[in-house]
């Protein structure tokens, strides 16, 4: 058998509100509820989790596990459905949506999260059947999950992955902890996927849990690279922190992290710190005092490339929630003016909150409308235009993004990006710098777009481009530095 006879459709339909049973809520229950809400409301995973954490009392350990289970289940949905299809004899349409979510959760733990004991993964998931008033489905769930558990023949840690050496019964999983090998290859006792040598695109799509059309857009040169990129995008990647030099320094922040038993090391930029694993930074001493922020190293590269100077006036055209604006204000020693514009009123408020915490006063926020042509400033010294994009460089961090993006989205994104870049150039004075930035790896949103704008104008030059390939060392993205003549 090369692959299962049919693909499962995505989750749909209404979920009844379940009455609470007397079993105390735990992280698996929270994850189940979050996944239910995610499929029902079609909103961001972080939003359903935050809503739930606000509604229910949940300790930090359960919160961490519920977050991990929910994000992983959404990100790995296609792989989970592919595996389940082989073990469930009923057609997907014949299995209630809630039971399918429980199957996904159980399968996720058994296959991808071996740090949860398999007996607990099966037992606790089956218990949830009773909690949602489906006690008669317990046997069915137990049977499916036990056969998945039995079908796992081996788990092999490897540092390099070779597509030609993999088979249709093998699932490569990217591991991102520094004390682990880069990958683990899980071998099943039968072929659950397409053969990687016969149809590598389908294999990569199933094991990397990504739509085929999206993989076909990857700027990769070989099937091997495609697989590596797809697997990298199944992990959230390493966490990075940015130190606020106006409130503290990197040494002190590293001491705070060491005291909290968080392994961390200085990054290449003087304000950057790389964290091993993940840490709830809001719980760290110094957070309320504005000592640091979470920001990926490839996002920090935007401000580094623009190199804003104290006293300058800088326009941040797509500013919310303020990652680049606050970084620029720190680099400018809080002297000068940052004009932070955005179309999202709520998101604009987040800039003010961030600036307040970081004790930065040189940022002015401005709500603009989508067809804005006049901005609160012109002839600025420098401008950042960090446009809305496909997010293809950060799919690991945004669990739902891969399922939300549609091939046609590029047709609306690219003209908007072009317009925003043009506006940023128009607002910048002669000799001024402009940085165009995305968290995409798609050439249409990146180098092709910038080149076509530069080709059409004789008042701007392309000075430098920076491409960040996902995993090297962190999030994917693109920046171009332009200079106005
Ligand atoms: C990639 S995010 C910006 C992230 C931000 N620069 C940071 O570092 O935190 C893109 C932003 O563009 C905003 N946006 C979308 N259309 C816009 C427009 N026409 N004018 C200005 N901002 C827009 C969105 O609301 C969103 O906040």
Coordinates of C-alpha atoms and ligand atoms in Angstrom, one line a residue:
X1 CA 0.0 0.0 0.0
X2 CA 1.4 3.4 -0.9
X3 CA -1.0 5.6 1.0
X4 CA -4.4 5.5 2.5
X5 CA -7.4 5.3 0.1
X6 CA -8.8 8.7 0.8
X7 CA -7.9 12.0 2.6
X8 CA -9.9 13.2 5.5
X9 CA -11.7 16.5 5.1
X10 CA -10.8 19.3 7.5
X11 CA -12.9 19.9 10.6
X12 CA -16.2 21.5 10.1
X13 CA -19.7 21.6 11.6
X14 CA -21.0 22.7 14.9
X15 CA -19.8 21.4 18.2
X16 CA -22.4 21.1 21.0
X17 CA -21.5 22.8 24.3
X18 CA -20.7 19.9 26.7
X19 CA -21.8 19.8 30.2
X20 CA -19.0 19.6 32.7
X21 CA -18.5 16.3 34.4
X22 CA -17.0 16.0 37.9
X23 CA -13.5 15.0 36.6
X24 CA -11.3 18.0 37.4
X25 CA -10.2 19.9 34.3
X26 CA -6.6 19.2 33.1
X27 CA -4.4 20.3 30.3
X28 CA -5.7 17.7 27.8
X29 CA -9.3 18.9 28.5
X30 CA -8.2 22.6 27.9
X31 CA -6.5 21.6 24.7
X32 CA -9.6 19.8 23.5
X33 CA -11.8 22.8 24.3
X34 CA -9.3 25.1 22.6
X35 CA -9.3 23.0 19.5
X36 CA -13.1 22.8 19.4
X37 CA -13.2 26.6 19.6
X38 CA -10.5 27.0 17.0
X39 CA -12.4 24.9 14.5
X40 CA -15.7 26.5 15.3
X41 CA -14.6 30.1 15.4
X42 CA -11.8 30.0 12.8
X43 CA -9.7 32.5 14.8
X44 CA -6.1 32.5 15.9
X45 CA -5.0 29.7 18.2
X46 CA -3.4 32.2 20.6
X47 CA -6.7 34.0 20.8
X48 CA -8.7 30.8 21.8
X49 CA -6.1 29.9 24.3
X50 CA -6.0 33.3 25.9
X51 CA -9.8 33.5 26.1
X52 CA -9.8 30.1 27.8
X53 CA -7.0 30.9 30.2
X54 CA -9.0 34.1 31.2
X55 CA -12.2 32.1 31.7
X56 CA -10.8 29.2 33.7
X57 CA -8.3 28.9 36.5
X58 CA -5.3 26.9 35.2
X59 CA -1.9 26.6 36.7
X60 CA 1.2 27.4 34.7
X61 CA 2.2 23.7 34.1
X62 CA -1.2 22.8 32.7
X63 CA -1.2 26.1 30.7
X64 CA 2.1 25.1 29.1
X65 CA 1.0 21.6 28.2
X66 CA -2.4 22.8 26.9
X67 CA -0.6 25.4 24.7
X68 CA 1.8 22.8 23.4
X69 CA -0.9 20.2 22.6
X70 CA -3.2 22.8 20.9
X71 CA -0.5 24.4 18.8
X72 CA 1.0 21.1 17.8
X73 CA -2.4 19.6 16.9
X74 CA -3.2 22.6 14.6
X75 CA 0.3 22.7 13.0
X76 CA 0.5 19.0 12.5
X77 CA -3.2 18.5 11.4
X78 CA -2.4 17.0 8.0
X79 CA 0.1 14.5 9.3
X80 CA -2.2 13.5 12.1
X81 CA -5.2 13.0 9.7
X82 CA -3.0 11.0 7.3
X83 CA -1.9 8.6 10.1
X84 CA -5.5 8.4 11.6
X85 CA -6.9 7.6 8.2
X86 CA -5.0 4.3 8.2
X87 CA -6.2 3.3 11.6
X88 CA -9.8 4.3 11.6
X89 CA -12.0 1.9 9.6
X90 CA -14.9 4.4 9.4
X91 CA -15.0 7.2 6.9
X92 CA -14.1 10.6 8.4
X93 CA -17.6 11.9 7.8
X94 CA -18.9 9.0 10.0
X95 CA -16.8 10.1 13.0
X96 CA -18.1 13.0 15.1
X97 CA -15.9 16.1 15.0
X98 CA -15.3 16.0 18.7
X99 CA -14.2 12.4 18.6
X100 CA -11.9 13.2 15.7
X101 CA -10.3 16.0 17.8
X102 CA -9.7 13.5 20.6
X103 CA -8.2 11.1 18.1
X104 CA -5.9 13.9 16.8
X105 CA -4.9 14.7 20.4
X106 CA -4.1 11.1 21.3
X107 CA -2.3 10.4 18.1
X108 CA -0.2 13.6 18.5
X109 CA 1.0 12.5 21.9
X110 CA 1.8 9.0 20.9
X111 CA 3.7 9.9 17.7
X112 CA 5.2 13.3 18.2
X113 CA 5.4 13.9 21.9
X114 CA 7.1 10.8 23.5
X115 CA 7.8 12.9 26.6
X116 CA 4.2 12.1 27.6
X117 CA 4.0 8.5 28.6
X118 CA 1.9 6.5 26.1
X119 CA -0.3 4.9 28.7
X120 CA -1.3 8.4 30.0
X121 CA -1.8 9.6 26.4
X122 CA -4.3 6.8 25.7
X123 CA -5.9 6.6 29.1
X124 CA -6.4 10.4 29.6
X125 CA -7.7 10.9 26.0
X126 CA -10.2 8.0 26.4
X127 CA -11.3 9.6 29.8
X128 CA -12.2 12.8 27.9
X129 CA -14.8 10.7 26.0
X130 CA -16.7 10.4 29.3
X131 CA -16.2 14.0 30.1
X132 CA -18.0 15.0 26.8
X133 CA -20.8 12.5 27.4
X134 CA -19.6 10.0 24.8
X135 CA -18.8 7.0 27.0
X136 CA -19.8 4.5 24.3
X137 CA -17.0 5.9 22.1
X138 CA -14.4 5.0 24.7
X139 CA -13.8 1.5 23.2
X140 CA -13.4 2.9 19.7
X141 CA -10.9 5.5 20.8
X142 CA -9.0 3.1 22.9
X143 CA -8.8 0.6 20.0
X144 CA -7.5 3.2 17.5
X145 CA -4.9 4.7 19.9
X146 CA -3.7 1.3 21.1
X147 CA -3.2 0.2 17.5
X148 CA -1.2 3.4 16.6
X149 CA 0.9 2.8 19.7
X150 CA 1.6 -0.8 18.7
X151 CA 2.4 0.1 15.1
X152 CA 5.4 2.2 16.1
X153 CA 8.4 -0.1 15.5
X154 CA 11.3 2.3 16.4
X155 CA 12.4 5.9 17.0
X156 CA 15.8 6.8 15.7
X157 CA 17.6 10.1 16.5
X158 CA 19.6 11.4 13.5
X159 CA 21.4 14.7 12.8
X160 CA 21.0 14.7 9.0
X161 CA 17.9 13.8 7.0
X162 CA 18.2 12.2 3.5
X163 CA 15.0 11.9 1.5
X164 CA 16.3 9.0 -0.6
X165 CA 16.9 7.0 2.6
X166 CA 13.4 7.4 3.9
X167 CA 10.4 5.1 3.1
X168 CA 6.6 5.4 3.1
X169 CA 6.6 3.9 6.6
X170 CA 8.9 6.5 8.1
X171 CA 8.1 9.8 9.6
X172 CA 10.9 12.3 10.2
X173 CA 10.3 14.8 13.0
X174 CA 12.4 17.9 13.5
X175 CA 13.5 18.4 17.1
X176 CA 14.6 21.8 18.2
X177 CA 16.0 21.3 21.7
X178 CA 19.8 21.9 21.8
X179 CA 20.4 18.7 23.8
X180 CA 18.7 16.5 21.2
X181 CA 19.6 15.2 17.7
X182 CA 18.2 17.4 14.9
X183 CA 15.6 14.8 13.8
X184 CA 13.9 11.7 15.0
X185 CA 12.7 9.1 12.5
X186 CA 9.6 7.2 13.7
X187 CA 9.2 3.9 11.9
X188 CA 5.7 2.3 11.6
X189 CA 5.0 -1.3 10.8
X190 CA 3.2 -0.3 7.5
X191 CA 3.2 2.3 4.8
X192 CA 1.2 5.3 6.0
X193 CA 2.5 7.9 3.6
X194 CA 3.3 8.2 -0.1
X195 CA 6.6 6.8 -1.1
X196 CA 9.1 9.7 -0.9
X197 CA 10.9 8.4 -4.0
X198 CA 7.8 7.9 -6.1
X199 CA 6.0 11.1 -5.1
X200 CA 8.2 13.4 -3.0
X201 CA 5.8 16.3 -3.1
X202 CA 2.9 14.3 -1.5
X203 CA 5.3 12.8 1.0
X204 CA 6.7 16.2 2.1
X205 CA 3.2 17.6 2.2
X206 CA 2.0 14.8 4.5
X207 CA 5.0 14.6 6.8
X208 CA 5.5 18.3 6.9
X209 CA 1.8 19.0 7.3
X210 CA 1.7 21.7 4.6
X211 CA -0.6 22.2 1.5
X212 CA 1.1 21.1 -1.7
X213 CA 0.6 24.4 -3.5
X214 CA 2.5 26.2 -0.7
X215 CA 5.4 23.7 -0.9
X216 CA 5.5 24.3 -4.6
X217 CA 6.1 28.0 -4.0
X218 CA 9.1 27.4 -1.7
X219 CA 12.3 29.0 -3.1
X220 CA 14.2 25.7 -2.7
X221 CA 16.5 24.0 -5.2
X222 CA 15.9 20.4 -4.4
X223 CA 13.4 17.9 -3.0
X224 CA 15.9 17.4 -0.1
X225 CA 15.8 21.2 0.7
X226 CA 12.0 21.2 0.5
X227 CA 11.8 18.4 3.1
X228 CA 14.2 20.2 5.4
X229 CA 12.3 23.5 5.1
X230 CA 8.9 21.8 5.6
X231 CA 10.2 20.1 8.7
X232 CA 11.8 23.2 10.1
X233 CA 8.4 25.0 9.7
X234 CA 6.8 22.4 11.9
X235 CA 8.6 23.8 15.0
X236 CA 8.3 27.2 16.6
X237 CA 12.1 27.6 16.5
X238 CA 14.3 29.0 19.1
X239 CA 13.1 31.9 21.2
X240 CA 15.1 35.2 21.2
X241 CA 15.0 38.2 23.6
X242 CA 16.0 41.8 22.9
X243 CA 17.6 43.6 25.8
X244 CA 16.5 47.3 26.4
X245 CA 19.9 49.0 26.8
X246 CA 18.2 52.1 28.3
X247 CA 17.0 50.1 31.3
X248 CA 19.6 47.3 31.8
X249 CA 22.4 45.5 29.9
X250 CA 22.8 42.0 28.5
X251 CA 25.0 40.7 31.3
X252 CA 22.3 41.6 33.9
X253 CA 19.6 40.0 31.8
X254 CA 21.7 36.8 31.4
X255 CA 22.0 36.7 35.2
X256 CA 18.2 37.0 35.6
X257 CA 17.8 34.1 33.1
X258 CA 20.4 32.0 34.9
X259 CA 18.7 32.6 38.2
X260 CA 15.5 31.4 36.7
X261 CA 17.4 28.3 35.5
X262 CA 16.9 29.3 31.8
X263 CA 19.7 28.4 29.5
X264 CA 20.6 31.3 27.3
X265 CA 23.5 32.7 25.3
X266 CA 24.4 36.1 23.8
X267 CA 23.4 36.5 20.1
X268 CA 25.2 38.2 17.3
X269 CA 23.6 41.6 17.8
X270 CA 24.7 43.3 21.0
X271 CA 21.1 43.4 22.4
X272 CA 20.2 39.9 21.4
X273 CA 19.9 36.7 23.6
X274 CA 19.1 33.3 22.4
X275 CA 17.0 31.1 24.8
X276 CA 17.2 27.3 24.9
X277 CA 13.6 26.1 25.1
X278 CA 10.8 28.5 26.0
X279 CA 10.3 30.9 29.0
X280 CA 7.3 32.9 30.1
X281 CA 9.1 36.2 30.0
X282 CA 6.3 38.1 31.8
X283 CA 7.1 36.0 34.9
X284 CA 10.8 37.1 34.9
X285 CA 12.1 39.8 37.2
X286 CA 12.7 42.9 35.2
X287 CA 9.9 42.4 32.7
X288 CA 7.6 45.0 34.3
X289 CA 10.5 47.4 34.5
X290 CA 11.0 47.1 30.7
X291 CA 14.3 45.3 30.7
X292 CA 13.6 43.2 27.7
X293 CA 11.1 42.1 25.0
X294 CA 10.7 38.9 22.9
X295 CA 11.8 39.4 19.3
X296 CA 13.3 37.1 16.8
X297 CA 16.8 37.8 15.6
X298 CA 15.6 38.1 12.0
X299 CA 13.1 40.8 13.1
X300 CA 15.8 42.6 15.0
X301 CA 17.8 42.7 11.8
X302 CA 15.2 45.3 10.4
X303 CA 16.3 48.1 12.8
X304 CA 19.9 47.0 12.6
X305 CA 19.7 47.5 8.8
X306 CA 18.0 50.9 9.0
X307 CA 20.4 52.0 11.7
X308 CA 18.2 54.9 13.1
X309 CA 20.2 57.6 14.9
X310 CA 19.2 59.6 18.0
X311 CA 17.3 62.8 17.1
X312 CA 16.1 61.5 13.7
X313 CA 12.4 61.4 12.6
X314 CA 11.5 57.9 11.5
X315 CA 8.2 56.7 10.0
X316 CA 7.0 53.2 10.8
X317 CA 4.3 52.6 8.3
X318 CA 2.9 49.2 9.5
X319 CA 3.9 49.5 13.1
X320 CA 1.6 47.4 15.3
X321 CA 2.2 45.8 17.8
X322 CA 5.4 47.8 17.9
X323 CA 8.3 45.3 17.8
X324 CA 10.3 47.5 15.3
X325 CA 9.1 50.9 16.7
X326 CA 10.3 50.0 20.2
X327 CA 13.5 48.6 19.0
X328 CA 14.2 51.7 16.9
X329 CA 13.4 53.9 20.0
X330 CA 15.9 51.9 22.1
X331 CA 18.6 52.3 19.4
X332 CA 17.8 56.0 19.2
X333 CA 18.2 56.4 23.0
X334 CA 14.6 57.5 23.1
X335 CA 15.6 60.8 21.4
X336 CA 13.9 62.0 18.2
X337 CA 10.5 61.0 16.8
X338 CA 9.0 57.7 15.7
X339 CA 5.7 58.1 13.8
X340 CA 4.1 54.7 14.2
X341 CA 1.1 54.2 11.9
X342 CA -1.3 51.3 11.5
X343 CA -4.8 50.5 10.4
X344 CA -5.7 48.4 13.5
X345 CA -6.9 50.5 16.4
X346 CA -6.6 47.7 18.9
X347 CA -3.2 46.7 17.6
X348 CA -2.1 50.3 17.8
X349 CA -2.9 50.3 21.6
X350 CA -0.4 47.5 21.9
X351 CA 2.3 49.8 20.7
X352 CA 1.5 52.3 23.5
X353 CA 1.4 49.5 26.1
X354 CA 4.8 48.1 24.9
X355 CA 6.3 51.6 24.8
X356 CA 5.0 52.4 28.4
X357 CA 6.5 49.2 29.8
X358 CA 9.8 49.8 28.0
X359 CA 9.7 53.4 29.3
X360 CA 10.0 54.8 25.7
X361 CA 8.4 58.2 25.1
X362 CA 9.5 59.1 21.6
X363 CA 6.9 57.0 19.8
X364 CA 3.7 58.7 18.5
X365 CA 0.9 56.4 17.3
X366 CA -1.4 57.3 14.4
X367 CA -4.4 55.4 13.2
X368 CA -4.5 55.5 9.4
X369 CA -7.1 54.2 7.0
X370 CA -6.5 51.6 4.4
X371 CA -6.4 54.0 1.5
X372 CA -4.4 56.6 3.3
X373 CA -2.4 58.8 1.0
X374 CA -1.3 61.6 3.4
X375 CA 0.6 60.6 6.5
X376 CA 1.3 62.6 9.7
X377 CA 4.8 63.4 8.5
X378 CA 6.7 63.8 5.3
X379 CA 10.3 64.3 4.5
X380 CA 11.3 61.9 7.3
X381 CA 14.9 60.9 7.8
X382 CA 14.1 57.2 7.5
X383 CA 11.2 54.8 7.1
X384 CA 10.4 51.2 7.9
X385 CA 7.7 49.4 6.0
X386 CA 7.1 46.0 7.6
X387 CA 4.2 45.0 5.4
X388 CA 1.4 42.5 6.0
X389 CA 2.5 39.3 4.2
X390 CA 2.0 35.6 3.7
X391 CA 4.0 34.8 6.9
X392 CA 5.7 31.9 5.1
X393 CA 8.9 32.5 7.0
X394 CA 7.2 32.0 10.4
X395 CA 4.8 29.2 9.8
X396 CA 6.3 27.3 12.7
X397 CA 5.4 30.1 15.1
X398 CA 1.9 30.7 13.8
X399 CA 0.2 27.3 13.9
X400 CA -2.9 28.2 11.9
X401 CA -1.2 30.3 9.2
X402 CA -0.6 27.4 6.8
X403 CA -4.3 26.5 6.8
X404 CA -5.5 30.1 6.4
X405 CA -3.3 31.1 3.5
X406 CA -4.8 30.6 0.1
X407 CA -3.1 30.7 -3.3
X408 CA -5.1 33.7 -4.3
X409 CA -4.0 35.7 -1.3
X410 CA -0.8 36.7 -3.1
X411 CA -2.9 38.5 -5.7
X412 CA -4.2 40.9 -3.0
X413 CA -1.1 41.1 -0.8
X414 CA 1.4 42.0 -3.5
X415 CA -0.4 45.2 -4.8
X416 CA -0.9 46.3 -1.1
X417 CA 2.8 45.7 -0.4
X418 CA 3.8 47.7 -3.5
X419 CA 1.6 50.6 -2.5
X420 CA 2.9 50.7 1.0
X421 CA 6.5 50.6 -0.2
X422 CA 5.8 53.4 -2.6
X423 CA 4.2 55.5 0.1
X424 CA 7.2 55.0 2.4
X425 CA 9.6 56.1 -0.4
X426 CA 7.4 59.2 -1.1
X427 CA 7.5 60.2 2.6
X428 CA 11.2 60.0 2.9
X429 CA 13.5 63.0 2.2
X430 CA 16.3 63.0 -0.3
X431 CA 19.2 61.0 1.1
X432 CA 16.9 59.2 3.5
X433 CA 16.8 55.4 4.1
X434 CA 13.9 53.1 3.7
X435 CA 13.8 49.5 4.9
X436 CA 11.2 47.2 3.3
X437 CA 10.6 44.1 5.4
X438 CA 8.5 40.9 5.4
X439 CA 8.4 37.6 7.4
X440 CA 7.9 35.8 4.1
X441 CA 10.2 33.7 2.0
X442 CA 8.3 34.2 -1.2
X443 CA 10.2 36.0 -3.9
X444 CA 7.0 37.7 -5.2
X445 CA 6.6 39.5 -1.9
X446 CA 10.3 40.1 -1.5
X447 CA 13.1 40.7 -4.0
X448 CA 10.8 40.6 -7.1
X449 CA 8.6 43.3 -5.6
X450 CA 11.4 45.6 -4.5
X451 CA 13.2 45.2 -7.8
X452 CA 10.1 46.2 -9.8
X453 CA 9.4 49.3 -7.6
X454 CA 13.1 50.4 -8.0
X455 CA 13.0 49.7 -11.7
X456 CA 9.9 52.0 -12.1
X457 CA 11.4 55.0 -10.2
X458 CA 14.5 57.0 -10.8
X459 CA 14.6 58.6 -7.3
X460 CA 15.5 55.5 -5.3
X461 CA 18.3 53.0 -5.2
X462 CA 18.5 49.5 -3.8
X463 CA 21.5 49.4 -1.4
X464 CA 21.3 46.0 0.2
X465 CA 19.1 42.9 0.6
X466 CA 19.0 40.4 3.5
X467 CA 17.3 37.1 3.1
X468 CA 16.7 34.9 6.2
X469 CA 16.1 31.3 5.3
X470 CA 14.0 29.6 8.1
X471 CA 16.2 27.8 10.5
X472 CA 19.4 29.7 9.5
X473 CA 19.5 30.6 12.4
X474 CA 15.9 31.4 13.2
X475 CA 12.7 32.8 11.5
X476 CA 12.5 33.3 7.8
X477 CA 12.1 36.8 6.3
X478 CA 13.5 39.4 4.0
X479 CA 14.7 43.0 4.2
X480 CA 15.8 45.5 1.6
X481 CA 17.6 48.8 2.4
X482 CA 16.8 51.6 -0.2
X483 CA 18.1 55.1 -0.4
X484 CA 16.1 58.1 -1.7
X485 CA 18.1 60.2 -4.2
Ligands
LIG1 C1 3.7 42.5 9.9 S1 2.6 43.5 10.8 C2 3.7 44.7 11.4 C3 4.5 44.3 12.6 C4 5.2 45.4 13.3 N1 6.0 46.2 12.4 C5 6.1 45.0 14.5 O1 7.3 44.8 14.3 O2 5.5 44.7 15.5 C6 1.8 44.4 9.5 C7 0.9 45.5 10.1 O3 0.4 46.2 8.9 C8 -0.8 46.7 9.3 N2 -1.5 47.2 8.0 C9 -2.2 46.5 7.2 N3 -2.6 47.3 6.1 C10 -2.1 48.5 6.4 C11 -2.1 49.8 5.7 N4 -2.8 49.9 4.5 N5 -1.5 50.8 6.2 C12 -0.8 50.7 7.4 N6 -0.7 49.5 8.1 C13 -1.4 48.5 7.6 C14 -1.5 45.6 10.0 O4 -2.6 46.1 10.8 C15 -0.4 45.0 10.8 O5 -0.3 45.5 12.1

